[in-house]
């Protein structure tokens, strides 16, 4: 082969092999980039959904906390109402207890005095005196 044509053919064949390899590598790189791009899009969708769920959870947590605070305030006011009622009833019970003790003392005094009235000669009902016949003279029968 004159003038180095053989070497040229070898170089051309090697160049074709390199071109084929570079096309395959380029094709593989394009598929890899495409796969990475798809996965990136899927991850973006998952992250978006996750963020929306987090935002929704934050809103629901805030709502729950607000409801808990409202219930706490309601319970506080109901507790105060119940405390006031118990205090009122406690005062009434103490008043009634004093009244019962006073009425019991008055009743005991009346019963005690009523028991002593006969001793002083006063009675609520007159005492009946039994009539007793004295001894009767014997009448002798005349026979």
PDB file of C-alpha atoms in Angstrom:
ATOM      1  CA  UNK A   1       0.000   0.000   0.000  1.00  0.00           C
ATOM      2  CA  UNK A   2       1.576   2.991  -1.194  1.00  0.00           C
ATOM      3  CA  UNK A   3       1.931   6.152   0.674  1.00  0.00           C
ATOM      4  CA  UNK A   4       0.636   4.778   3.988  1.00  0.00           C
ATOM      5  CA  UNK A   5      -2.866   3.906   2.801  1.00  0.00           C
ATOM      6  CA  UNK A   6      -2.926   0.850   5.086  1.00  0.00           C
ATOM      7  CA  UNK A   7      -2.332   2.947   8.092  1.00  0.00           C
ATOM      8  CA  UNK A   8      -5.024   5.279   6.940  1.00  0.00           C
ATOM      9  CA  UNK A   9      -7.513   2.446   6.659  1.00  0.00           C
ATOM     10  CA  UNK A  10      -6.620   1.218  10.148  1.00  0.00           C
ATOM     11  CA  UNK A  11      -7.056   4.718  11.498  1.00  0.00           C
ATOM     12  CA  UNK A  12     -10.395   5.078   9.675  1.00  0.00           C
ATOM     13  CA  UNK A  13     -11.631   1.742  11.088  1.00  0.00           C
ATOM     14  CA  UNK A  14     -10.546   2.754  14.579  1.00  0.00           C
ATOM     15  CA  UNK A  15     -12.224   6.101  14.078  1.00  0.00           C
ATOM     16  CA  UNK A  16     -15.448   4.343  13.087  1.00  0.00           C
ATOM     17  CA  UNK A  17     -15.214   2.149  16.176  1.00  0.00           C
ATOM     18  CA  UNK A  18     -14.703   5.259  18.335  1.00  0.00           C
ATOM     19  CA  UNK A  19     -17.638   6.980  16.625  1.00  0.00           C
ATOM     20  CA  UNK A  20     -19.858   3.954  17.314  1.00  0.00           C
ATOM     21  CA  UNK A  21     -18.683   3.834  20.928  1.00  0.00           C
ATOM     22  CA  UNK A  22     -19.222   7.563  21.370  1.00  0.00           C
ATOM     23  CA  UNK A  23     -22.737   7.252  19.860  1.00  0.00           C
ATOM     24  CA  UNK A  24     -23.520   4.404  22.284  1.00  0.00           C
ATOM     25  CA  UNK A  25     -22.097   6.371  25.190  1.00  0.00           C
ATOM     26  CA  UNK A  26     -24.008   9.463  24.117  1.00  0.00           C
ATOM     27  CA  UNK A  27     -27.193   7.393  23.854  1.00  0.00           C
ATOM     28  CA  UNK A  28     -26.590   5.930  27.331  1.00  0.00           C
ATOM     29  CA  UNK A  29     -25.898   9.408  28.711  1.00  0.00           C
ATOM     30  CA  UNK A  30     -29.119  10.733  27.176  1.00  0.00           C
ATOM     31  CA  UNK A  31     -31.102   7.837  28.693  1.00  0.00           C
ATOM     32  CA  UNK A  32     -29.436   8.419  32.071  1.00  0.00           C
ATOM     33  CA  UNK A  33     -30.196  12.145  31.915  1.00  0.00           C
ATOM     34  CA  UNK A  34     -33.772  11.334  30.908  1.00  0.00           C
ATOM     35  CA  UNK A  35     -34.134   8.885  33.815  1.00  0.00           C
ATOM     36  CA  UNK A  36     -32.609  11.386  36.233  1.00  0.00           C
ATOM     37  CA  UNK A  37     -34.954  14.070  34.931  1.00  0.00           C
ATOM     38  CA  UNK A  38     -38.005  11.812  35.368  1.00  0.00           C
ATOM     39  CA  UNK A  39     -36.907  10.855  38.869  1.00  0.00           C
ATOM     40  CA  UNK A  40     -36.293  14.511  39.688  1.00  0.00           C
ATOM     41  CA  UNK A  41     -39.833  15.353  38.515  1.00  0.00           C
ATOM     42  CA  UNK A  42     -41.259  12.496  40.595  1.00  0.00           C
ATOM     43  CA  UNK A  43     -39.312  13.671  43.640  1.00  0.00           C
ATOM     44  CA  UNK A  44     -40.565  17.219  43.069  1.00  0.00           C
ATOM     45  CA  UNK A  45     -44.159  15.924  42.983  1.00  0.00           C
ATOM     46  CA  UNK A  46     -43.603  13.889  46.168  1.00  0.00           C
ATOM     47  CA  UNK A  47     -42.018  16.905  47.885  1.00  0.00           C
ATOM     48  CA  UNK A  48     -44.882  19.138  46.806  1.00  0.00           C
ATOM     49  CA  UNK A  49     -47.421  16.681  48.208  1.00  0.00           C
ATOM     50  CA  UNK A  50     -45.388  16.319  51.378  1.00  0.00           C
ATOM     51  CA  UNK A  51     -45.189  20.084  51.825  1.00  0.00           C
ATOM     52  CA  UNK A  52     -48.926  20.460  51.271  1.00  0.00           C
ATOM     53  CA  UNK A  53     -49.565  17.742  53.846  1.00  0.00           C
ATOM     54  CA  UNK A  54     -47.232  19.465  56.277  1.00  0.00           C
ATOM     55  CA  UNK A  55     -49.032  22.764  55.729  1.00  0.00           C
ATOM     56  CA  UNK A  56     -52.386  21.043  56.226  1.00  0.00           C
ATOM     57  CA  UNK A  57     -51.101  19.386  59.415  1.00  0.00           C
ATOM     58  CA  UNK A  58     -49.879  22.754  60.684  1.00  0.00           C
ATOM     59  CA  UNK A  59     -53.316  24.281  60.033  1.00  0.00           C
ATOM     60  CA  UNK A  60     -55.073  21.393  61.775  1.00  0.00           C
ATOM     61  CA  UNK A  61     -52.628  21.579  64.709  1.00  0.00           C
ATOM     62  CA  UNK A  62     -53.294  25.300  65.047  1.00  0.00           C
ATOM     63  CA  UNK A  63     -57.035  24.658  64.932  1.00  0.00           C
ATOM     64  CA  UNK A  64     -56.756  21.938  67.573  1.00  0.00           C
ATOM     65  CA  UNK A  65     -54.695  24.212  69.821  1.00  0.00           C
ATOM     66  CA  UNK A  66     -57.248  27.006  69.419  1.00  0.00           C
ATOM     67  CA  UNK A  67     -60.079  24.599  70.281  1.00  0.00           C
ATOM     68  CA  UNK A  68     -58.151  23.396  73.330  1.00  0.00           C
ATOM     69  CA  UNK A  69     -57.678  26.977  74.497  1.00  0.00           C
ATOM     70  CA  UNK A  70     -61.392  27.672  74.018  1.00  0.00           C
ATOM     71  CA  UNK A  71     -62.292  24.529  75.969  1.00  0.00           C
ATOM     72  CA  UNK A  72     -59.842  25.556  78.687  1.00  0.00           C
ATOM     73  CA  UNK A  73     -61.541  28.949  79.003  1.00  0.00           C
ATOM     74  CA  UNK A  74     -64.995  27.321  79.046  1.00  0.00           C
ATOM     75  CA  UNK A  75     -63.883  24.894  81.737  1.00  0.00           C
ATOM     76  CA  UNK A  76     -62.450  27.754  83.761  1.00  0.00           C
ATOM     77  CA  UNK A  77     -65.747  29.669  83.626  1.00  0.00           C
ATOM     78  CA  UNK A  78     -67.782  26.529  84.388  1.00  0.00           C
ATOM     79  CA  UNK A  79     -65.451  25.776  87.298  1.00  0.00           C
ATOM     80  CA  UNK A  80     -66.070  29.286  88.653  1.00  0.00           C
ATOM     81  CA  UNK A  81     -69.850  28.847  88.307  1.00  0.00           C
ATOM     82  CA  UNK A  82     -69.736  25.504  90.129  1.00  0.00           C
ATOM     83  CA  UNK A  83     -67.484  26.993  92.826  1.00  0.00           C
ATOM     84  CA  UNK A  84     -69.961  29.851  93.346  1.00  0.00           C
ATOM     85  CA  UNK A  85     -72.868  27.416  93.579  1.00  0.00           C
ATOM     86  CA  UNK A  86     -71.046  25.232  96.094  1.00  0.00           C
ATOM     87  CA  UNK A  87     -70.149  28.294  98.167  1.00  0.00           C
ATOM     88  CA  UNK A  88     -73.779  29.421  98.120  1.00  0.00           C
ATOM     89  CA  UNK A  89     -75.040  25.979  99.119  1.00  0.00           C
ATOM     90  CA  UNK A  90     -72.388  25.741 101.830  1.00  0.00           C
ATOM     91  CA  UNK A  91     -73.624  29.031 103.314  1.00  0.00           C
ATOM     92  CA  UNK A  92     -77.223  27.784 103.239  1.00  0.00           C
ATOM     93  CA  UNK A  93     -76.201  24.503 104.877  1.00  0.00           C
ATOM     94  CA  UNK A  94     -74.379  26.388 107.646  1.00  0.00           C
ATOM     95  CA  UNK A  95     -77.422  28.611 108.193  1.00  0.00           C
ATOM     96  CA  UNK A  96     -79.743  25.600 108.320  1.00  0.00           C
ATOM     97  CA  UNK A  97     -77.345  23.788 110.640  1.00  0.00           C
ATOM     98  CA  UNK A  98     -77.390  26.730 113.067  1.00  0.00           C
ATOM     99  CA  UNK A  99     -81.171  26.818 112.845  1.00  0.00           C
ATOM    100  CA  UNK A 100     -81.427  23.067 113.588  1.00  0.00           C
ATOM    101  CA  UNK A 101     -79.065  23.413 116.581  1.00  0.00           C
ATOM    102  CA  UNK A 102     -81.062  26.387 117.888  1.00  0.00           C
ATOM    103  CA  UNK A 103     -84.404  24.658 117.343  1.00  0.00           C
ATOM    104  CA  UNK A 104     -83.046  21.517 119.040  1.00  0.00           C
ATOM    105  CA  UNK A 105     -81.835  23.554 122.019  1.00  0.00           C
ATOM    106  CA  UNK A 106     -85.199  25.335 122.307  1.00  0.00           C
ATOM    107  CA  UNK A 107     -87.078  22.037 122.035  1.00  0.00           C
ATOM    108  CA  UNK A 108     -84.827  20.393 124.638  1.00  0.00           C
ATOM    109  CA  UNK A 109     -85.399  23.355 126.979  1.00  0.00           C
ATOM    110  CA  UNK A 110     -89.190  23.165 126.490  1.00  0.00           C
ATOM    111  CA  UNK A 111     -89.197  19.432 127.166  1.00  0.00           C
ATOM    112  CA  UNK A 112     -86.993  19.914 130.231  1.00  0.00           C
ATOM    113  CA  UNK A 113     -89.241  22.660 131.627  1.00  0.00           C
ATOM    114  CA  UNK A 114     -92.375  20.636 130.849  1.00  0.00           C
ATOM    115  CA  UNK A 115     -90.916  17.783 132.868  1.00  0.00           C
ATOM    116  CA  UNK A 116     -90.383  20.109 135.836  1.00  0.00           C
ATOM    117  CA  UNK A 117     -93.883  21.713 135.805  1.00  0.00           C
ATOM    118  CA  UNK A 118     -95.562  18.981 137.849  1.00  0.00           C
ATOM    119  CA  UNK A 119     -92.842  19.329 140.462  1.00  0.00           C
ATOM    120  CA  UNK A 120     -93.870  22.944 140.969  1.00  0.00           C
ATOM    121  CA  UNK A 121     -97.527  22.034 140.989  1.00  0.00           C
ATOM    122  CA  UNK A 122     -98.374  23.180 137.526  1.00  0.00           C
ATOM    123  CA  UNK A 123     -99.763  20.724 135.134  1.00  0.00           C
ATOM    124  CA  UNK A 124    -100.897  20.930 131.602  1.00  0.00           C
ATOM    125  CA  UNK A 125    -103.835  18.655 132.311  1.00  0.00           C
ATOM    126  CA  UNK A 126    -105.629  18.562 135.626  1.00  0.00           C
ATOM    127  CA  UNK A 127    -104.877  15.604 137.813  1.00  0.00           C
ATOM    128  CA  UNK A 128    -108.016  13.765 138.787  1.00  0.00           C
ATOM    129  CA  UNK A 129    -108.274  12.917 142.385  1.00  0.00           C
ATOM    130  CA  UNK A 130    -109.550   9.533 143.174  1.00  0.00           C
ATOM    131  CA  UNK A 131    -112.461   9.508 145.464  1.00  0.00           C
ATOM    132  CA  UNK A 132    -112.006   7.214 148.360  1.00  0.00           C
ATOM    133  CA  UNK A 133    -114.620   6.221 150.677  1.00  0.00           C
ATOM    134  CA  UNK A 134    -113.718   6.196 154.220  1.00  0.00           C
ATOM    135  CA  UNK A 135    -114.628   3.309 156.422  1.00  0.00           C
ATOM    136  CA  UNK A 136    -118.272   2.759 156.555  1.00  0.00           C
ATOM    137  CA  UNK A 137    -119.952   2.079 159.814  1.00  0.00           C
ATOM    138  CA  UNK A 138    -121.296  -1.334 160.014  1.00  0.00           C
ATOM    139  CA  UNK A 139    -124.941  -1.344 160.088  1.00  0.00           C
ATOM    140  CA  UNK A 140    -126.296  -4.062 162.249  1.00  0.00           C
ATOM    141  CA  UNK A 141    -129.187  -5.714 160.981  1.00  0.00           C
ATOM    142  CA  UNK A 142    -131.939  -6.211 163.412  1.00  0.00           C
ATOM    143  CA  UNK A 143    -133.160  -9.554 163.352  1.00  0.00           C
TER     144      UNK A 143
END
